[in-house]
Tab-separated table of C-alpha atoms in Angstrom:
chain	number	residue	atom	x	y	z
L	1	MET	CA	-6.188	-16.377	13.595
L	2	THR	CA	-2.999	-18.519	13.354
L	3	VAL	CA	0.483	-16.583	13.794
L	4	LEU	CA	1.508	-18.499	10.489
L	5	LEU	CA	-1.416	-17.065	8.479
L	6	ARG	CA	-1.233	-13.627	10.085
L	7	ARG	CA	2.502	-13.585	9.174
L	8	SER	CA	1.406	-14.236	5.622
L	9	LEU	CA	-1.356	-12.044	5.503
L	10	GLY	CA	0.308	-9.168	7.407
L	11	GLY	CA	2.227	-7.907	4.282
L	12	ALA	CA	-0.837	-6.200	3.270
L	13	LEU	CA	-0.159	-4.020	6.440
L	14	ILE	CA	3.268	-2.871	5.706
L	15	LEU	CA	2.319	0.649	4.150
L	16	VAL	CA	-0.121	1.279	6.738
L	17	LEU	CA	2.064	0.435	9.522
L	18	LEU	CA	5.602	1.871	8.096
L	19	ALA	CA	4.831	5.240	8.745
L	20	GLY	CA	4.490	4.242	12.439
L	21	VAL	CA	6.932	1.652	12.980
L	22	VAL	CA	9.855	1.918	10.628
L	23	TRP	CA	9.662	5.811	10.506
L	24	LEU	CA	9.922	6.103	14.078
L	25	LEU	CA	12.564	3.371	14.362
L	26	LEU	CA	14.709	5.235	11.812
L	27	ARG	CA	14.176	8.840	12.722
L	28	ARG	CA	15.242	8.213	16.401
L	29	PRO	CA	18.899	7.025	17.482
L	30	GLU	CA	19.531	3.671	17.451
L	31	SER	CA	20.339	1.398	20.269
L	32	VAL	CA	22.487	-1.444	19.246
L	33	PRO	CA	23.114	-4.174	22.029
L	34	ASP	CA	26.550	-4.562	23.348
L	35	GLY	CA	28.758	-7.002	20.989
L	36	ARG	CA	26.152	-6.921	18.264
L	37	THR	CA	27.063	-6.434	14.485
L	38	VAL	CA	25.589	-2.970	12.851
L	39	PRO	CA	22.910	-3.978	10.831
L	40	THR	CA	23.011	-3.635	6.989
L	41	ALA	CA	20.281	-1.877	5.056
L	42	GLY	CA	18.978	-5.312	4.001
L	43	GLU	CA	19.139	-6.382	7.735
L	44	ARG	CA	17.266	-3.263	8.855
L	45	ALA	CA	14.541	-3.845	6.038
L	46	SER	CA	14.175	-7.415	7.305
L	47	ALA	CA	13.739	-6.176	10.899
L	48	ALA	CA	11.148	-3.412	9.786
L	49	THR	CA	9.056	-5.898	8.148
L	50	ALA	CA	9.418	-8.364	10.953
L	51	ALA	CA	8.259	-5.608	13.323
L	52	THR	CA	5.429	-4.702	10.852
L	53	LEU	CA	4.311	-8.151	10.759
L	54	ALA	CA	4.285	-8.337	14.599
L	55	THR	CA	2.235	-5.425	14.843
L	56	ALA	CA	-0.371	-7.252	11.939
L	57	ASP	CA	-0.292	-10.026	14.458
L	58	ALA	CA	-1.223	-7.920	17.373
L	59	ALA	CA	-4.090	-6.101	15.339
L	60	ALA	CA	-5.430	-9.411	14.258
L	61	SER	CA	-5.385	-10.595	17.614
L	62	ALA	CA	-7.312	-7.812	18.968
L	63	GLY	CA	-10.270	-8.667	16.681
L	64	ALA	CA	-9.997	-6.342	13.806
L	65	ALA	CA	-12.584	-7.602	11.413
L	66	PRO	CA	-11.493	-8.663	7.666
L	67	VAL	CA	-13.446	-6.501	5.336
L	68	ALA	CA	-13.974	-9.616	3.213
L	69	SER	CA	-16.497	-10.947	5.919
L	70	THR	CA	-19.804	-11.682	5.165
L	71	PRO	CA	-22.266	-10.433	7.762
L	72	ASP	CA	-24.846	-13.430	6.844
L	73	ASP	CA	-22.485	-16.370	7.495
L	74	GLY	CA	-19.538	-14.589	9.214
L	75	SER	CA	-16.904	-16.019	7.014
L	76	VAL	CA	-13.684	-14.724	5.639
L	77	GLU	CA	-12.324	-15.275	1.858
L	78	ILE	CA	-8.698	-16.451	1.989
L	79	CYS	CA	-7.118	-16.325	-1.526
L	80	GLY	CA	-6.173	-19.583	-2.643
L	81	HIS	CA	-8.216	-21.375	-0.259
L	82	GLY	CA	-11.890	-20.121	-0.180
L	83	ARG	CA	-14.159	-19.078	2.531
L	84	VAL	CA	-13.293	-19.691	6.285
L	85	LYS	CA	-15.236	-19.160	9.276
L	86	ARG	CA	-14.154	-16.353	11.203
L	87	SER	CA	-14.519	-18.174	14.519
L	88	GLU	CA	-12.412	-20.931	13.375
L	89	LEU	CA	-9.716	-18.475	12.731
L	90	GLU	CA	-9.881	-16.763	16.227
L	91	GLN	CA	-9.961	-19.934	17.911
L	92	GLN	CA	-6.899	-21.298	16.625
L	93	GLN	CA	-3.730	-21.496	18.936
L	94	PRO	CA	-0.553	-19.832	17.637
L	95	ASP	CA	1.328	-23.149	17.655
L	96	HIS	CA	-1.434	-25.054	16.025
L	97	ALA	CA	-1.664	-23.854	12.609
L	98	PRO	CA	-4.461	-25.803	10.467
L	99	ALA	CA	-3.049	-27.574	7.557
L	100	TRP	CA	-4.856	-25.267	5.134
L	101	ALA	CA	-3.004	-22.310	6.685
L	102	LYS	CA	0.432	-23.890	5.957
L	103	VAL	CA	-0.571	-24.621	2.454
L	104	VAL	CA	-1.867	-21.031	1.666
L	105	HIS	CA	1.391	-19.536	3.203
L	106	GLU	CA	3.693	-21.912	1.410
L	107	ARG	CA	1.665	-21.210	-2.066
L	108	TRP	CA	2.286	-17.465	-1.444
L	109	GLU	CA	5.899	-17.911	-0.825
L	110	VAL	CA	6.294	-19.633	-3.823
L	111	GLN	CA	4.568	-16.986	-5.812
L	112	LYS	CA	6.586	-14.223	-4.187
L	113	ALA	CA	9.868	-16.483	-5.046
L	114	GLU	CA	8.637	-16.674	-8.771
L	115	ALA	CA	8.034	-13.019	-8.885
L	116	LEU	CA	11.558	-12.324	-7.441
L	117	GLN	CA	13.067	-14.853	-10.149
L	118	ARG	CA	11.273	-13.053	-12.806
L	119	LEU	CA	12.776	-9.656	-11.741
L	120	ALA	CA	16.333	-11.389	-11.387
L	121	ALA	CA	16.204	-12.622	-15.199
L	122	GLY	CA	14.899	-9.094	-16.462
L	123	THR	CA	16.180	-5.516	-17.328
L	124	PRO	CA	18.974	-4.013	-15.675
L	125	ARG	CA	17.004	-2.324	-13.324
L	126	GLU	CA	14.821	-5.197	-12.505
L	127	ARG	CA	18.023	-7.425	-11.684
L	128	VAL	CA	19.057	-4.541	-9.475
L	129	ALA	CA	15.910	-4.293	-7.929
L	130	ALA	CA	15.717	-8.237	-7.390
L	131	ALA	CA	19.196	-8.014	-5.740
L	132	LEU	CA	18.121	-5.316	-3.080
L	133	LEU	CA	14.965	-7.371	-2.406
L	134	ARG	CA	17.321	-10.142	-1.451
L	135	GLY	CA	19.247	-7.981	0.793
L	136	ASP	CA	22.200	-8.031	-1.414
L	137	VAL	CA	23.187	-4.531	-1.612
L	138	ASN	CA	26.884	-5.473	-2.858
L	139	ALA	CA	25.340	-7.169	-6.072
L	140	ALA	CA	23.099	-4.435	-6.766
L	141	ALA	CA	25.822	-2.140	-6.844
L	142	GLU	CA	27.844	-4.335	-8.834
L	143	LEU	CA	24.875	-4.707	-11.505
L	144	ALA	CA	24.391	-0.951	-11.535
L	145	SER	CA	27.722	0.018	-11.941
L	146	GLY	CA	27.849	-1.527	-15.344
L	147	ALA	CA	24.346	-0.309	-16.321
L	148	GLU	CA	23.512	2.627	-18.440
L	149	ASP	CA	19.984	2.889	-16.773
L	150	GLY	CA	19.625	5.774	-14.606
L	151	LEU	CA	16.714	4.192	-12.530
L	152	ALA	CA	19.000	1.192	-11.798
L	153	TYR	CA	21.960	3.242	-10.937
L	154	ARG	CA	19.763	5.529	-8.652
L	155	ILE	CA	18.223	2.795	-6.512
L	156	ALA	CA	21.393	0.895	-6.004
L	157	LEU	CA	23.125	4.242	-5.021
L	158	GLN	CA	20.344	5.210	-2.487
L	159	ALA	CA	20.695	1.783	-1.147
L	160	CYS	CA	24.503	2.242	-0.788
L	161	ARG	CA	24.090	5.475	0.955
L	162	GLU	CA	21.637	4.161	3.261
L	163	ASP	CA	23.857	1.366	4.111
L	164	ALA	CA	26.878	3.698	4.840
L	165	ALA	CA	24.440	5.856	7.004
L	166	SER	CA	23.426	3.030	9.072
L	167	ARG	CA	27.000	2.059	9.790
L	168	VAL	CA	27.356	5.877	11.218
L	169	ARG	CA	24.223	5.884	13.068
L	170	ALA	CA	24.337	2.635	15.081
L	171	PRO	CA	28.043	3.170	16.820
L	172	LEU	CA	26.845	6.608	17.717
L	173	ALA	CA	23.920	5.252	19.757
L	174	SER	CA	26.184	2.828	21.429
L	175	SER	CA	28.459	3.324	24.434
L	176	ALA	CA	30.106	-0.020	23.968
L	177	PRO	CA	32.485	-1.179	21.151
L	178	ILE	CA	30.451	-3.116	18.398
L	179	ALA	CA	31.360	-5.259	15.488
L	180	VAL	CA	30.744	-3.710	12.099
L	181	ALA	CA	29.720	-5.886	9.070
L	182	PRO	CA	31.827	-5.466	6.000
L	183	ALA	CA	30.738	-2.786	3.795
L	184	PRO	CA	29.574	-3.681	0.121
L	185	VAL	CA	32.740	-3.250	-1.666
L	186	SER	CA	30.963	-2.644	-5.046
L	187	CYS	CA	29.425	0.646	-3.633
L	188	ALA	CA	32.740	2.404	-3.876
L	189	ALA	CA	32.197	2.284	-7.821
L	190	LEU	CA	28.915	4.266	-7.718
L	191	ARG	CA	29.368	7.976	-8.142
L	192	LEU	CA	26.856	10.940	-8.114
L	193	GLU	CA	28.606	12.136	-11.103
L	194	LYS	CA	27.558	9.001	-13.148
L	195	LEU	CA	23.990	9.424	-12.078
L	196	GLU	CA	24.175	13.010	-13.341
L	197	GLN	CA	25.134	11.936	-16.532
L	198	LEU	CA	22.896	9.278	-16.870
L	199	ALA	CA	19.661	11.518	-15.413
L	200	PRO	CA	20.964	14.936	-15.925
L	201	ARG	CA	17.475	16.716	-15.264
L	202	GLU	CA	16.586	14.758	-12.050
L	203	VAL	CA	17.009	16.785	-9.033
L	204	TRP	CA	17.800	13.981	-6.307
L	205	PRO	CA	21.723	13.882	-7.018
L	206	ALA	CA	21.906	17.758	-6.071
L	207	MET	CA	19.377	17.085	-3.154
L	208	ALA	CA	22.026	14.264	-2.076
L	209	ARG	CA	24.966	16.334	-2.452
L	210	LEU	CA	23.342	19.331	-0.495
L	211	ILE	CA	22.593	16.698	2.438
L	212	ASP	CA	26.174	15.863	2.424
L	213	ALA	CA	27.385	19.354	2.528
L	214	THR	CA	24.821	20.091	5.285
L	215	ARG	CA	26.442	17.200	7.241
L	216	ARG	CA	29.851	18.447	6.653
L	217	ARG	CA	28.800	21.646	7.782
L	218	ASP	CA	30.232	23.155	4.630
L	219	ALA	CA	28.489	26.633	4.030
L	220	ALA	CA	30.176	27.344	0.726
L	221	ALA	CA	29.009	24.038	-0.828
L	222	GLN	CA	25.468	24.683	0.573
L	223	SER	CA	25.507	28.169	-1.127
L	224	GLN	CA	26.746	26.574	-4.354
L	225	LEU	CA	24.181	23.784	-4.492
L	226	LEU	CA	21.455	26.073	-3.499
L	227	HIS	CA	22.282	28.381	-6.468
L	228	GLN	CA	22.436	25.212	-8.572
L	229	LEU	CA	18.865	24.040	-7.467
L	230	GLY	CA	17.525	27.415	-8.120
L	231	GLN	CA	18.289	27.537	-11.694
L	232	GLY	CA	17.282	25.422	-14.702
L	233	THR	CA	14.463	22.970	-14.809
L	234	TRP	CA	14.712	19.877	-12.569
L	235	GLN	CA	12.386	16.816	-12.354
L	236	ALA	CA	11.419	15.133	-9.270
L	237	GLY	CA	11.469	11.497	-10.174
L	238	SER	CA	9.655	8.902	-8.116
L	239	GLN	CA	10.049	9.142	-4.346
L	240	ARG	CA	9.606	5.191	-4.491
L	241	PRO	CA	11.876	3.877	-7.412
L	242	LEU	CA	12.243	0.490	-6.102
L	243	THR	CA	8.439	0.039	-5.779
L	244	ALA	CA	7.776	1.548	-9.315
L	245	VAL	CA	10.439	-1.075	-10.976
L	246	VAL	CA	8.670	-4.162	-9.145
L	247	ALA	CA	5.130	-2.754	-10.093
L	248	ALA	CA	6.100	-2.298	-13.742
L	249	SER	CA	6.912	-6.207	-13.523
L	250	ILE	CA	3.759	-7.289	-12.155
L	251	GLY	CA	0.595	-7.774	-14.005
L	252	VAL	CA	-2.900	-6.478	-13.655
L	253	GLN	CA	-4.094	-9.076	-11.282
L	254	PRO	CA	-1.290	-9.474	-8.889
L	255	THR	CA	-1.006	-12.723	-6.936
L	256	PRO	CA	-0.806	-12.484	-3.007
L	257	GLY	CA	3.047	-13.310	-3.397
L	258	GLU	CA	3.432	-10.601	-5.903
L	259	ALA	CA	1.489	-8.350	-3.578
L	260	ARG	CA	3.779	-9.165	-0.783
L	261	LEU	CA	6.826	-8.616	-2.759
L	262	LEU	CA	5.660	-5.129	-3.820
L	263	ASN	CA	5.032	-4.278	-0.217
L	264	GLU	CA	8.623	-5.334	0.578
L	265	ALA	CA	10.011	-3.071	-2.101
L	266	THR	CA	7.849	-0.085	-0.367
L	267	GLY	CA	9.372	-0.961	2.753
L	268	ALA	CA	12.765	-0.591	1.306
L	269	ASP	CA	12.043	2.586	-0.249
L	270	MET	CA	10.753	3.877	2.943
L	271	LEU	CA	14.169	3.000	4.472
L	272	VAL	CA	16.294	5.247	2.044
L	273	THR	CA	13.710	8.193	2.604
L	274	THR	CA	15.358	8.344	5.742
L	275	GLN	CA	18.085	10.208	3.949
L	276	GLY	CA	15.844	13.198	3.691
L	277	TRP	CA	14.437	14.247	0.474
L	278	LEU	CA	14.231	17.831	1.200
L	279	TYR	CA	16.239	17.679	4.575
L	280	GLY	CA	19.340	19.425	2.861
L	281	VAL	CA	17.243	22.455	1.804
L	282	SER	CA	15.379	22.610	5.167
L	283	GLU	CA	18.800	22.704	7.136
L	284	ALA	CA	20.496	25.070	4.711
L	285	CYS	CA	17.397	27.461	5.345
L	286	ARG	CA	17.104	27.698	8.829
L	287	PRO	CA	16.397	30.950	10.360
L	288	ARG	CA	19.969	31.302	11.449
L	289	GLN	CA	21.306	30.909	8.093
L	290	LEU	CA	18.410	33.167	6.606
L	291	ALA	CA	19.987	36.252	8.613
L	292	ASP	CA	22.614	36.208	5.860
L	293	ALA	CA	20.986	38.170	2.943
L	294	ASN	CA	22.851	36.092	0.111
L	295	ARG	CA	21.608	32.811	1.617
L	296	ARG	CA	18.098	34.140	2.059
L	297	GLN	CA	18.135	34.975	-1.816
L	298	LEU	CA	19.343	31.440	-2.666
L	299	CYS	CA	16.482	30.087	-0.300
L	300	GLU	CA	13.906	32.083	-1.877
L	301	GLN	CA	14.906	30.876	-5.423
L	302	VAL	CA	14.883	27.502	-4.372
L	303	ALA	CA	11.404	27.820	-2.595
L	304	ARG	CA	9.765	29.158	-5.720
L	305	ARG	CA	11.335	26.028	-7.743
L	306	MET	CA	10.037	23.566	-4.990
L	307	PRO	CA	6.464	23.201	-5.895
L	308	ALA	CA	7.428	21.237	-9.029
L	309	TRP	CA	9.366	18.531	-6.597
L	310	VAL	CA	6.558	18.153	-4.223
L	311	VAL	CA	4.810	14.637	-4.847
L	312	ASP	CA	4.245	13.533	-1.033
L	313	GLY	CA	2.896	14.967	2.171
L	314	SER	CA	6.277	15.551	3.871
L	315	ASP	CA	7.456	17.471	0.787
L	316	ALA	CA	4.571	19.740	1.015
L	317	THR	CA	4.804	20.536	4.551
L	318	ALA	CA	8.675	21.167	4.364
L	319	LEU	CA	7.741	23.451	1.457
L	320	HIS	CA	5.140	25.098	3.536
L	321	ALA	CA	7.622	25.730	6.406
L	322	LEU	CA	10.213	27.090	4.351
L	323	GLU	CA	7.758	29.726	2.812
L	324	LYS	CA	6.571	30.662	6.202
L	325	GLN	CA	10.079	31.375	7.291
L	326	LEU	CA	10.910	33.272	4.093
L	327	GLY	CA	7.641	35.220	4.358
L	328	LEU	CA	6.661	33.923	0.755
L	329	PRO	CA	3.028	33.597	-0.312
L	330	HIS	CA	2.067	29.694	0.168
L	331	SER	CA	2.016	27.519	-3.119
L	332	PRO	CA	-1.098	25.506	-3.854
L	333	ARG	CA	1.250	22.482	-3.491
L	334	SER	CA	2.513	23.328	0.047
L	335	MET	CA	0.585	21.923	3.111
L	336	SER	CA	0.635	23.113	6.917
L	337	GLN	CA	1.869	20.455	9.396
L	338	ASP	CA	-2.111	20.008	10.216
L	339	GLU	CA	-3.150	19.610	6.808
L	340	GLY	CA	-0.277	17.206	6.350
L	341	ARG	CA	-1.476	15.033	9.355
L	342	LYS	CA	-4.947	14.944	8.183
L	343	LEU	CA	-3.772	13.779	4.711
L	344	GLN	CA	-1.708	11.009	6.444
L	345	GLU	CA	-4.702	10.234	8.737
L	346	ARG	CA	-6.893	9.890	5.506
L	347	MET	CA	-4.625	7.682	3.718
L	348	MET	CA	-4.063	5.612	6.564
L	349	ALA	CA	-7.864	5.068	7.035
L	350	GLY	CA	-8.252	3.973	3.640
L	351	PHE	CA	-5.195	1.442	3.892
L	352	VAL	CA	-6.629	0.286	7.383
L	353	ARG	CA	-9.965	-0.245	5.690
L	354	ASP	CA	-8.456	-2.450	3.365
L	355	ALA	CA	-5.548	-4.172	5.106
L	356	MET	CA	-7.727	-7.059	6.471
L	357	ASP	CA	-9.073	-7.963	3.030
L	358	PHE	CA	-7.254	-11.316	2.499
L	359	SER	CA	-9.347	-12.039	-0.812
L	360	CYS	CA	-7.669	-12.275	-3.983
L	361	ALA	CA	-9.153	-8.868	-5.241
L	362	GLY	CA	-7.940	-7.316	-1.768
L	363	PHE	CA	-4.255	-8.198	-2.546
L	364	ALA	CA	-4.579	-7.019	-6.063
L	365	ARG	CA	-6.348	-3.840	-4.839
L	366	ASN	CA	-3.516	-3.341	-2.375
L	367	ALA	CA	-0.835	-3.886	-5.116
L	368	ARG	CA	-2.489	-1.355	-7.532
L	369	GLN	CA	-2.452	1.246	-4.534
L	370	LEU	CA	1.277	0.826	-4.053
L	371	LYS	CA	1.960	1.193	-7.713
L	372	GLU	CA	-0.276	4.120	-7.916
L	373	LEU	CA	1.576	5.768	-5.087
L	374	ALA	CA	4.826	5.039	-6.720
L	375	VAL	CA	4.010	6.412	-10.036
L	376	GLN	CA	1.676	9.467	-8.884
L	377	GLY	CA	3.220	10.360	-5.479
L	378	GLU	CA	0.870	10.744	-2.279
L	379	LEU	CA	-0.785	13.922	-3.280
L	380	ALA	CA	-1.833	12.814	-6.678
L	381	PHE	CA	-3.013	9.550	-5.392
L	382	HIS	CA	-4.952	11.164	-2.641
L	383	ARG	CA	-6.520	13.642	-5.029
L	384	ALA	CA	-7.566	10.997	-7.358
L	385	ALA	CA	-8.915	8.694	-4.342
L	386	SER	CA	-11.092	11.779	-3.307
L	387	GLU	CA	-12.397	12.388	-6.843
L	388	ALA	CA	-13.260	8.806	-7.102
L	389	VAL	CA	-15.767	8.924	-4.246
L	390	ARG	CA	-17.270	11.972	-5.192
């Protein structure tokens, strides 16, 4: 299969590979070449996408069979073109893409650009989403600062926090002086206090504050925030808010270009989750801290509230570990590390099965899955998928 076509088709593999490619890239210390500029959040997202597509190239080169193949004639359906002999795809040289592949690639790029333009002309949250998908964190922050939309404000604030965190991580991983790109000036106008006013029941701002207190090693602030989290009724909100905004703007039969844009949104959401959804709680309730009776009591209160916030497998395993440390009964929504691994394997198996389907129906299915993940979360998505095959 040609490199050009594989790069066009590879967007469908982003969700499958992000767990391995992006997650590992961002969870480990980063190495920045001497004399290089610290990458911004937008540049990091682009690099992650490039790494994903390169892996897609390798998978296709290894002979992964598209599920749209028909055993009778060995052909593959390519959305927007028709059926192509698999043998023709495999025999193409990287630097000699057939004319039809270039036409398909350009058509999908136009579709993606049109979808991005619609976002940019839409609601406040859609305009913020469009700015982030263009890699312009500063524009997103400027748009969000004047909006009274809690979701628009959150996705911009998350992007600003990730951008700031990326500027800290890279220099720490490099022994040589490096240039730092200018920080998005509009991010300075965004405040957690404003988000708390716009979305008073959402738990994410308090979680973000707990992460900040943990990084400052501020034990008093940690205790205060644990007490806050242990009281009242909190809502988790979407773990993939940018994906949810983009998905809401796309019709029931997404084009390949729209599906690719949705994959990019999912990639951006995965980047900001490196801030750690439950990281602050896990760090504030480590065994060493639990030796303090007051801290243990606070952590127990939070652990009993956490099942309502669990939407993804990583949340469920974090809850399971905390319950084990505290000696509490395990909630039905908690999950051991082994169970979490098996959940991820089942989900990845499903996405890998569909990832090489380049038919129009395949792209539409990929987009629907990403939308359902954003709206429901991994646990509900997997439960629904399991019930559907019974």
